[in-house]
Every structure is written in structure tokens, then in C-alpha cells.
């Protein structure tokens, strides 16, 4: 038990969370809800927290934030509804908030709400999250819609491939949410061990990165974090090249230097 009266968090972590506008006092665990826009995050959030929630803005931003709580097994969980984003590249206020919260706020559990009818695009986001944290539960939502469209998903295989639990839900109809909460609790209590799939562990990806890096360094002399940029390019994110070019140009105007600093996500 630390001085904040919480059994699981150090006070420095509380301070970090407070900077993000999250007060964890009297809560045992923090849980972030992340995902692409329109996947049902707020529907899950409302179903789990009911009226025990309040909304405001993220500190210093115009993006709205909802936080709430639920109890399970005599423990209190604070739930934070992150802005819906397609990536975590800091390209917009929303992406910056979501990524900074995951990287620096370090929630005990991150629930990634995934649209089962649009799995490919959503998995791109999941893989980015797994680069940041392995304390993840995939909420495979809109399963009713997927069924209606004749889409079949082998959730057990998906779970095996991703190395984190996958729970099928239809949040609008409150289906699967009990199992979701149980799994959140299992991760929070470290009763469920995950083995998150990391993109950079795959030999083919390593090879592709090694092939791309010299081209990047030739095109942008003095570039920093070229491996991370190469990974973003493999993701299909061409805007990162514009950022690299823009930063180089701005830097050379400002300082005469050609060094680019593009933020790199923390990997565990
Ligand atoms: N059929 C079906 N619709 C759902 C389900 N879950 C959510 N929805 C609907 O999907 C729409 C979007 O849900 P939200 O909960 O607002 O999605 P969100 O991820 O919070 O969206 P953003 O905050 O804009 O990123 C709403 O109309 C929900 O009623 C589900 O399991 N099945
Ligand atoms: Mg929402």
C-alpha cells in the first residue's frame, strides 16, 4: 500500500497519470480503451461503467475525454476511453493523446476494441499497440454484424497469433462483456500471461527494415530513427516521409543541421 492508499501503483506513476488528467486515487487498476474510430469503444465504456463516469477534456487539448469506473472481484478499475485513431503516430491531437497515454500513462490493462467486420485495418492498429505494451486484451466487437455479413473469424487462432487474449463481443447487445471483464482482471492481476507478437521479431520484417534503412539514409542524410521510420513505411504509412522531409527542411532552416528527430515509441 503506498501513500496514495492504492495497493498496486507507485506514487510516481500516480503523478504521471495525473499529468494526463487521470486521478487514480482509490482505484486499484487503470484500464485504457483504445481502437480505431467507430469500433464500439464508448459502447463498451458505457456498458461497463453505467452512470459511474464523467467527461471533460484532455488537459490542454480540445479532445474530449471520458473516464469511469467499475468493480469486479472487490477491486476498483478506472476505465479511460481513449480517442479513436487509425494509428499511434502522433499525426493528430487524438493520436498524440492515445499514444502518450499508452506510453507514459502505462495503464495496467489496454483493451483494444476491434471491428470484426474490418479486421485487416484494425489489426494494423493492434500491432502498433503490441509494440508499446503486452498487457492487452483484444475485444473483437461487432460480432453480430460480422455474422450477418457471413464473416467467420477463428478467434482462437487470432489469439494464438497475437499472443494476447481475444474476446468476441457484441457490445451493443451486451454480449461477451462478462468474459471481457474477467479477462481484464486476469491481466491486471498477472494471472494471465501474454506473449505479445512483435513485428520487429519477424525475420522477414528485419530483412525489409535492413533493406530500407540505407535508402532512407541516402534520401535524408543525417536522419535519426531510420529503423522506426522504415517500420512505419512497412506499415504503409507514407506520411512519415513527408514528416521526415518537413523536419529536415525546418531543421536546416533553423540550425543549419540536417538532423531529424522523430519520436520513437517505447518498446518493452
Ligand atoms: N451492431 C453492433 N453495433 C455496435 C456494436 N457496438 C457498437 N455498435 C454501434 O457502433 C456505433 C459506434 O459505437 P461507439 O461506441 O460510438 O464507437 P466508438 O469506438 O466509441 O467511436 P469513436 O469514439 O467515434 O471512435 C454505434 O452506433 C454503436 O451502437 C456491436 O457490437 N454491434
Ligand atoms: Mg467513442
mmCIF file of C-alpha atoms and ligand atoms in Angstrom:
data_model
loop_
_atom_site.group_PDB
_atom_site.id
_atom_site.type_symbol
_atom_site.label_atom_id
_atom_site.label_comp_id
_atom_site.label_asym_id
_atom_site.label_seq_id
_atom_site.Cartn_x
_atom_site.Cartn_y
_atom_site.Cartn_z
ATOM 1 C CA UNK A 1 0.000 0.000 0.000
ATOM 2 C CA UNK A 2 1.620 3.302 -0.984
ATOM 3 C CA UNK A 3 0.947 6.761 0.390
ATOM 4 C CA UNK A 4 -1.906 7.289 -2.084
ATOM 5 C CA UNK A 5 -3.780 4.433 -0.485
ATOM 6 C CA UNK A 6 -3.580 2.279 -3.576
ATOM 7 C CA UNK A 7 -2.206 -1.232 -3.429
ATOM 8 C CA UNK A 8 -0.849 -1.505 -6.948
ATOM 9 C CA UNK A 9 0.572 1.812 -8.063
ATOM 10 C CA UNK A 10 3.677 3.687 -7.077
ATOM 11 C CA UNK A 11 3.141 7.354 -6.419
ATOM 12 C CA UNK A 12 5.363 8.420 -9.300
ATOM 13 C CA UNK A 13 3.022 6.540 -11.594
ATOM 14 C CA UNK A 14 0.073 8.321 -10.000
ATOM 15 C CA UNK A 15 1.816 11.602 -10.700
ATOM 16 C CA UNK A 16 2.324 10.669 -14.335
ATOM 17 C CA UNK A 17 -1.305 9.677 -14.667
ATOM 18 C CA UNK A 18 -2.375 12.917 -13.020
ATOM 19 C CA UNK A 19 -0.465 14.851 -15.675
ATOM 20 C CA UNK A 20 -2.731 13.097 -18.163
ATOM 21 C CA UNK A 21 -5.735 14.210 -16.105
ATOM 22 C CA UNK A 22 -6.302 10.757 -14.609
ATOM 23 C CA UNK A 23 -6.622 10.608 -10.838
ATOM 24 C CA UNK A 24 -6.091 7.027 -9.749
ATOM 25 C CA UNK A 25 -6.587 7.611 -6.052
ATOM 26 C CA UNK A 26 -8.807 4.924 -4.557
ATOM 27 C CA UNK A 27 -8.578 2.754 -7.641
ATOM 28 C CA UNK A 28 -6.707 -0.497 -7.881
ATOM 29 C CA UNK A 29 -6.157 -0.689 -11.628
ATOM 30 C CA UNK A 30 -6.279 1.574 -14.677
ATOM 31 C CA UNK A 31 -7.691 0.257 -17.933
ATOM 32 C CA UNK A 32 -7.451 2.092 -21.273
ATOM 33 C CA UNK A 33 -9.910 1.523 -24.099
ATOM 34 C CA UNK A 34 -8.176 2.041 -27.429
ATOM 35 C CA UNK A 35 -9.113 1.362 -31.019
ATOM 36 C CA UNK A 36 -9.946 2.657 -34.468
ATOM 37 C CA UNK A 37 -12.847 5.160 -34.664
ATOM 38 C CA UNK A 38 -16.346 3.694 -34.556
ATOM 39 C CA UNK A 39 -15.427 0.246 -33.263
ATOM 40 C CA UNK A 40 -17.673 0.464 -30.191
ATOM 41 C CA UNK A 41 -15.250 1.792 -27.537
ATOM 42 C CA UNK A 42 -17.820 4.138 -26.000
ATOM 43 C CA UNK A 43 -20.465 1.407 -26.149
ATOM 44 C CA UNK A 44 -18.158 -0.888 -24.143
ATOM 45 C CA UNK A 45 -17.272 2.029 -21.844
ATOM 46 C CA UNK A 46 -20.929 2.847 -21.151
ATOM 47 C CA UNK A 47 -21.882 -0.796 -20.648
ATOM 48 C CA UNK A 48 -19.107 -1.315 -18.079
ATOM 49 C CA UNK A 49 -19.321 1.969 -16.186
ATOM 50 C CA UNK A 50 -23.052 2.770 -16.400
ATOM 51 C CA UNK A 51 -23.596 6.093 -14.674
ATOM 52 C CA UNK A 52 -20.291 5.960 -12.832
ATOM 53 C CA UNK A 53 -18.480 8.124 -15.353
ATOM 54 C CA UNK A 54 -17.664 11.703 -16.114
ATOM 55 C CA UNK A 55 -16.438 13.565 -19.147
ATOM 56 C CA UNK A 56 -14.164 16.525 -19.707
ATOM 57 C CA UNK A 57 -11.297 17.439 -21.986
ATOM 58 C CA UNK A 58 -7.780 16.050 -22.071
ATOM 59 C CA UNK A 59 -5.544 18.578 -20.282
ATOM 60 C CA UNK A 60 -4.579 21.359 -22.657
ATOM 61 C CA UNK A 61 -6.471 19.817 -25.579
ATOM 62 C CA UNK A 62 -9.818 20.269 -27.245
ATOM 63 C CA UNK A 63 -10.327 16.497 -27.428
ATOM 64 C CA UNK A 64 -12.983 15.179 -25.042
ATOM 65 C CA UNK A 65 -12.171 12.516 -22.507
ATOM 66 C CA UNK A 66 -14.444 10.102 -20.679
ATOM 67 C CA UNK A 67 -13.391 8.218 -17.606
ATOM 68 C CA UNK A 68 -15.408 5.983 -15.349
ATOM 69 C CA UNK A 69 -15.168 3.045 -13.008
ATOM 70 C CA UNK A 70 -16.375 -0.475 -12.493
ATOM 71 C CA UNK A 71 -15.872 -3.016 -9.756
ATOM 72 C CA UNK A 72 -15.033 -6.668 -10.172
ATOM 73 C CA UNK A 73 -13.863 -9.172 -7.553
ATOM 74 C CA UNK A 74 -13.737 -6.448 -4.871
ATOM 75 C CA UNK A 75 -11.299 -4.412 -6.948
ATOM 76 C CA UNK A 76 -11.943 -0.995 -8.458
ATOM 77 C CA UNK A 77 -10.998 -0.376 -12.061
ATOM 78 C CA UNK A 78 -10.678 3.043 -13.596
ATOM 79 C CA UNK A 79 -11.612 2.963 -17.266
ATOM 80 C CA UNK A 80 -10.322 5.609 -19.686
ATOM 81 C CA UNK A 81 -11.967 5.919 -23.107
ATOM 82 C CA UNK A 82 -9.137 6.975 -25.452
ATOM 83 C CA UNK A 83 -9.853 8.907 -28.669
ATOM 84 C CA UNK A 84 -10.448 6.636 -31.674
ATOM 85 C CA UNK A 85 -7.438 6.655 -34.036
ATOM 86 C CA UNK A 86 -6.182 4.658 -37.003
ATOM 87 C CA UNK A 87 -2.599 4.754 -35.837
ATOM 88 C CA UNK A 88 -0.382 5.891 -32.985
ATOM 89 C CA UNK A 89 1.995 8.045 -34.957
ATOM 90 C CA UNK A 90 1.284 11.413 -33.291
ATOM 91 C CA UNK A 91 -0.055 12.757 -36.594
ATOM 92 C CA UNK A 92 -3.067 14.360 -34.884
ATOM 93 C CA UNK A 93 -4.043 15.549 -31.394
ATOM 94 C CA UNK A 94 -6.039 12.344 -30.946
ATOM 95 C CA UNK A 95 -3.136 10.098 -31.943
ATOM 96 C CA UNK A 96 -0.777 12.030 -29.727
ATOM 97 C CA UNK A 97 -3.111 11.697 -26.729
ATOM 98 C CA UNK A 98 -3.678 7.977 -27.274
ATOM 99 C CA UNK A 99 -0.008 7.177 -27.782
ATOM 100 C CA UNK A 100 1.276 9.359 -24.957
ATOM 101 C CA UNK A 101 -1.251 7.846 -22.590
ATOM 102 C CA UNK A 102 -0.256 4.303 -23.523
ATOM 103 C CA UNK A 103 3.477 5.029 -23.484
ATOM 104 C CA UNK A 104 3.717 7.315 -20.443
ATOM 105 C CA UNK A 105 0.482 6.693 -18.518
ATOM 106 C CA UNK A 106 1.166 2.952 -18.645
ATOM 107 C CA UNK A 107 -2.301 1.596 -17.900
ATOM 108 C CA UNK A 108 -2.395 -1.798 -16.166
ATOM 109 C CA UNK A 109 -4.501 -3.159 -18.998
ATOM 110 C CA UNK A 110 -5.226 -1.897 -22.508
ATOM 111 C CA UNK A 111 -8.392 -3.133 -24.153
ATOM 112 C CA UNK A 112 -8.173 -2.768 -27.917
ATOM 113 C CA UNK A 113 -11.670 -2.644 -29.356
ATOM 114 C CA UNK A 114 -11.581 -4.116 -32.841
ATOM 115 C CA UNK A 115 -14.227 -4.074 -35.584
ATOM 116 C CA UNK A 116 -14.720 -7.726 -36.568
ATOM 117 C CA UNK A 117 -16.099 -6.624 -39.963
ATOM 118 C CA UNK A 118 -12.903 -4.739 -40.794
ATOM 119 C CA UNK A 119 -10.244 -6.910 -39.286
ATOM 120 C CA UNK A 120 -7.284 -6.137 -41.547
ATOM 121 C CA UNK A 121 -7.236 -2.384 -40.935
ATOM 122 C CA UNK A 122 -7.922 -2.874 -37.233
ATOM 123 C CA UNK A 123 -5.092 -5.386 -36.830
ATOM 124 C CA UNK A 124 -2.646 -2.809 -38.126
ATOM 125 C CA UNK A 125 -3.563 -0.730 -35.061
ATOM 126 C CA UNK A 126 -3.370 -3.772 -32.753
ATOM 127 C CA UNK A 127 0.201 -4.471 -33.895
ATOM 128 C CA UNK A 128 1.180 -0.883 -33.118
ATOM 129 C CA UNK A 129 -0.256 -1.259 -29.610
ATOM 130 C CA UNK A 130 1.629 -4.530 -29.081
ATOM 131 C CA UNK A 131 4.864 -2.663 -29.845
ATOM 132 C CA UNK A 132 4.096 -0.468 -26.818
ATOM 133 C CA UNK A 133 2.504 -2.841 -24.299
ATOM 134 C CA UNK A 134 1.762 -6.533 -23.917
ATOM 135 C CA UNK A 135 -0.859 -6.080 -21.169
ATOM 136 C CA UNK A 136 -3.563 -6.196 -23.790
ATOM 137 C CA UNK A 137 -6.983 -7.756 -24.289
ATOM 138 C CA UNK A 138 -8.487 -7.694 -27.776
ATOM 139 C CA UNK A 139 -12.221 -7.006 -27.694
ATOM 140 C CA UNK A 140 -13.342 -8.432 -31.034
ATOM 141 C CA UNK A 141 -16.517 -6.364 -31.291
ATOM 142 C CA UNK A 142 -19.420 -6.117 -33.750
ATOM 143 C CA UNK A 143 -19.504 -9.912 -33.961
ATOM 144 C CA UNK A 144 -23.257 -9.729 -34.687
ATOM 145 C CA UNK A 145 -22.516 -7.582 -37.768
ATOM 146 C CA UNK A 146 -19.713 -9.907 -38.851
ATOM 147 C CA UNK A 147 -22.070 -12.876 -38.583
ATOM 148 C CA UNK A 148 -24.740 -11.020 -40.557
ATOM 149 C CA UNK A 149 -22.182 -10.362 -43.310
ATOM 150 C CA UNK A 150 -21.070 -14.005 -43.338
ATOM 151 C CA UNK A 151 -17.601 -13.187 -41.977
ATOM 152 C CA UNK A 152 -16.118 -16.019 -39.935
ATOM 153 C CA UNK A 153 -13.194 -15.329 -37.611
ATOM 154 C CA UNK A 154 -11.100 -18.014 -35.960
ATOM 155 C CA UNK A 155 -10.681 -16.125 -32.692
ATOM 156 C CA UNK A 156 -8.651 -18.913 -31.045
ATOM 157 C CA UNK A 157 -6.102 -18.772 -33.876
ATOM 158 C CA UNK A 158 -6.063 -14.987 -33.772
ATOM 159 C CA UNK A 159 -5.354 -15.175 -30.042
ATOM 160 C CA UNK A 160 -2.548 -17.646 -30.646
ATOM 161 C CA UNK A 161 -1.013 -15.480 -33.400
ATOM 162 C CA UNK A 162 -1.240 -12.205 -31.446
ATOM 163 C CA UNK A 163 -0.171 -13.729 -28.121
ATOM 164 C CA UNK A 164 -2.839 -11.859 -26.147
ATOM 165 C CA UNK A 165 -6.423 -12.846 -25.241
ATOM 166 C CA UNK A 166 -9.124 -12.249 -27.847
ATOM 167 C CA UNK A 167 -12.699 -11.935 -26.561
ATOM 168 C CA UNK A 168 -15.597 -11.912 -29.049
ATOM 169 C CA UNK A 169 -18.287 -9.363 -28.148
ATOM 170 C CA UNK A 170 -21.392 -7.636 -29.431
ATOM 171 C CA UNK A 171 -21.224 -4.640 -27.110
ATOM 172 C CA UNK A 172 -24.465 -3.090 -28.359
ATOM 173 C CA UNK A 173 -26.270 -6.214 -27.112
ATOM 174 C CA UNK A 174 -24.026 -6.596 -24.046
ATOM 175 C CA UNK A 175 -22.777 -9.958 -25.286
ATOM 176 C CA UNK A 176 -19.336 -11.185 -24.202
ATOM 177 C CA UNK A 177 -18.747 -8.327 -21.756
ATOM 178 C CA UNK A 178 -18.660 -10.600 -18.670
ATOM 179 C CA UNK A 179 -15.812 -12.586 -20.181
ATOM 180 C CA UNK A 180 -14.108 -9.341 -21.202
ATOM 181 C CA UNK A 181 -14.140 -8.066 -17.603
ATOM 182 C CA UNK A 182 -12.882 -11.413 -16.287
ATOM 183 C CA UNK A 183 -10.003 -11.267 -18.752
ATOM 184 C CA UNK A 184 -9.196 -7.644 -17.855
ATOM 185 C CA UNK A 185 -8.998 -8.777 -14.229
ATOM 186 C CA UNK A 186 -6.767 -11.716 -15.176
ATOM 187 C CA UNK A 187 -4.299 -9.429 -16.953
ATOM 188 C CA UNK A 188 -4.402 -6.809 -14.179
ATOM 189 C CA UNK A 189 -3.640 -9.467 -11.546
ATOM 190 C CA UNK A 190 -0.942 -11.049 -13.771
ATOM 191 C CA UNK A 191 -2.902 -14.309 -13.681
ATOM 192 C CA UNK A 192 -2.996 -14.315 -17.468
ATOM 193 C CA UNK A 193 0.417 -14.203 -19.107
ATOM 194 C CA UNK A 194 0.704 -12.723 -22.566
ATOM 195 C CA UNK A 195 3.332 -13.223 -25.227
ATOM 196 C CA UNK A 196 2.693 -10.221 -27.487
ATOM 197 C CA UNK A 197 3.509 -10.573 -31.145
ATOM 198 C CA UNK A 198 6.214 -8.054 -32.006
ATOM 199 C CA UNK A 199 6.616 -7.067 -35.613
ATOM 200 C CA UNK A 200 10.317 -6.489 -35.335
ATOM 201 C CA UNK A 201 10.896 -10.100 -34.227
ATOM 202 C CA UNK A 202 9.928 -11.467 -37.620
ATOM 203 C CA UNK A 203 12.995 -12.225 -39.800
ATOM 204 C CA UNK A 204 11.267 -11.017 -43.000
ATOM 205 C CA UNK A 205 10.467 -7.670 -41.334
ATOM 206 C CA UNK A 206 14.033 -7.390 -40.060
ATOM 207 C CA UNK A 207 15.274 -8.015 -43.589
ATOM 208 C CA UNK A 208 12.888 -5.448 -45.067
ATOM 209 C CA UNK A 209 13.976 -2.876 -42.475
ATOM 210 C CA UNK A 210 17.660 -3.504 -43.215
ATOM 211 C CA UNK A 211 16.956 -3.072 -46.911
ATOM 212 C CA UNK A 212 15.036 0.188 -46.451
ATOM 213 C CA UNK A 213 17.372 1.923 -43.996
ATOM 214 C CA UNK A 214 20.245 2.659 -46.451
ATOM 215 C CA UNK A 215 17.736 4.118 -48.940
ATOM 216 C CA UNK A 216 16.290 6.355 -46.229
ATOM 217 C CA UNK A 217 19.747 7.463 -45.136
ATOM 218 C CA UNK A 218 20.657 8.263 -48.710
ATOM 219 C CA UNK A 219 17.445 10.202 -49.321
ATOM 220 C CA UNK A 220 17.572 12.024 -45.955
ATOM 221 C CA UNK A 221 21.241 12.421 -44.958
ATOM 222 C CA UNK A 222 21.618 12.626 -41.184
ATOM 223 C CA UNK A 223 18.196 11.171 -40.488
ATOM 224 C CA UNK A 224 17.607 9.775 -36.987
ATOM 225 C CA UNK A 225 15.439 6.784 -36.046
ATOM 226 C CA UNK A 226 15.582 5.442 -39.566
ATOM 227 C CA UNK A 227 14.659 1.907 -38.403
ATOM 228 C CA UNK A 228 11.454 3.145 -36.811
ATOM 229 C CA UNK A 229 10.629 5.165 -39.943
ATOM 230 C CA UNK A 230 11.297 2.051 -42.032
ATOM 231 C CA UNK A 231 8.807 0.175 -39.841
ATOM 232 C CA UNK A 232 6.203 2.867 -40.370
ATOM 233 C CA UNK A 233 6.767 2.618 -44.132
ATOM 234 C CA UNK A 234 6.281 -1.141 -43.965
ATOM 235 C CA UNK A 235 3.013 -0.311 -42.151
ATOM 236 C CA UNK A 236 2.006 1.551 -45.314
ATOM 237 C CA UNK A 237 2.269 4.984 -43.688
ATOM 238 C CA UNK A 238 3.746 7.188 -46.412
ATOM 239 C CA UNK A 239 3.065 10.399 -44.465
ATOM 240 C CA UNK A 240 6.085 9.606 -42.320
ATOM 241 C CA UNK A 241 8.244 10.510 -45.326
ATOM 242 C CA UNK A 242 6.612 13.930 -45.500
ATOM 243 C CA UNK A 243 7.282 14.387 -41.785
ATOM 244 C CA UNK A 244 10.889 13.366 -42.292
ATOM 245 C CA UNK A 245 11.304 15.732 -45.241
ATOM 246 C CA UNK A 246 9.465 18.545 -43.410
ATOM 247 C CA UNK A 247 11.553 18.142 -40.269
ATOM 248 C CA UNK A 248 14.787 18.066 -42.217
ATOM 249 C CA UNK A 249 13.817 21.205 -44.100
ATOM 250 C CA UNK A 250 12.689 23.009 -40.948
ATOM 251 C CA UNK A 251 15.823 21.926 -39.139
ATOM 252 C CA UNK A 252 18.143 23.032 -41.886
ATOM 253 C CA UNK A 253 16.452 26.447 -41.897
ATOM 254 C CA UNK A 254 16.620 26.800 -38.139
ATOM 255 C CA UNK A 255 20.023 25.471 -37.286
ATOM 256 C CA UNK A 256 21.805 24.556 -40.449
ATOM 257 C CA UNK A 257 21.801 20.974 -39.210
ATOM 258 C CA UNK A 258 20.268 18.095 -41.062
ATOM 259 C CA UNK A 259 19.295 16.035 -38.054
ATOM 260 C CA UNK A 260 15.683 14.858 -37.810
ATOM 261 C CA UNK A 261 14.208 13.751 -34.541
ATOM 262 C CA UNK A 262 11.080 11.703 -34.947
ATOM 263 C CA UNK A 263 9.650 10.388 -31.721
ATOM 264 C CA UNK A 264 10.105 6.680 -31.270
ATOM 265 C CA UNK A 265 7.590 4.631 -29.290
ATOM 266 C CA UNK A 266 8.915 2.856 -26.229
ATOM 267 C CA UNK A 267 9.027 -0.888 -26.667
ATOM 268 C CA UNK A 268 9.293 -3.309 -23.813
HETATM 269 N N1 LIG B 1 -24.279 -3.995 -34.431
HETATM 270 C C1 LIG B 1 -23.461 -3.541 -33.490
HETATM 271 N N2 LIG B 1 -23.280 -2.217 -33.364
HETATM 272 C C2 LIG B 1 -22.449 -1.794 -32.392
HETATM 273 C C3 LIG B 1 -21.756 -2.689 -31.510
HETATM 274 N N3 LIG B 1 -21.002 -1.957 -30.684
HETATM 275 C C4 LIG B 1 -21.194 -0.668 -31.002
HETATM 276 N N4 LIG B 1 -22.063 -0.563 -32.021
HETATM 277 C C5 LIG B 1 -22.543 0.660 -32.685
HETATM 278 O O1 LIG B 1 -21.472 1.238 -33.392
HETATM 279 C C6 LIG B 1 -21.579 2.668 -33.391
HETATM 280 C C7 LIG B 1 -20.294 3.275 -32.877
HETATM 281 O O2 LIG B 1 -20.142 2.924 -31.498
HETATM 282 P P1 LIG B 1 -19.299 3.797 -30.482
HETATM 283 O O3 LIG B 1 -19.341 3.081 -29.189
HETATM 284 O O4 LIG B 1 -19.727 5.215 -30.506
HETATM 285 O O5 LIG B 1 -17.870 3.682 -31.179
HETATM 286 P P2 LIG B 1 -16.511 4.398 -30.719
HETATM 287 O O6 LIG B 1 -15.428 3.430 -30.972
HETATM 288 O O7 LIG B 1 -16.635 4.946 -29.356
HETATM 289 O O8 LIG B 1 -16.420 5.582 -31.770
HETATM 290 P P3 LIG B 1 -15.431 6.871 -31.693
HETATM 291 O O9 LIG B 1 -15.471 7.400 -30.286
HETATM 292 O O10 LIG B 1 -16.019 7.802 -32.703
HETATM 293 O O11 LIG B 1 -14.090 6.388 -32.092
HETATM 294 C C8 LIG B 1 -22.800 2.972 -32.533
HETATM 295 O O12 LIG B 1 -23.905 3.173 -33.378
HETATM 296 C C9 LIG B 1 -22.987 1.710 -31.695
HETATM 297 O O13 LIG B 1 -24.322 1.491 -31.295
HETATM 298 C C10 LIG B 1 -21.991 -4.098 -31.701
HETATM 299 O O14 LIG B 1 -21.423 -4.959 -31.016
HETATM 300 N N5 LIG B 1 -22.847 -4.452 -32.699
HETATM 301 MG MG1 LIG B 2 -16.325 6.905 -28.589
#
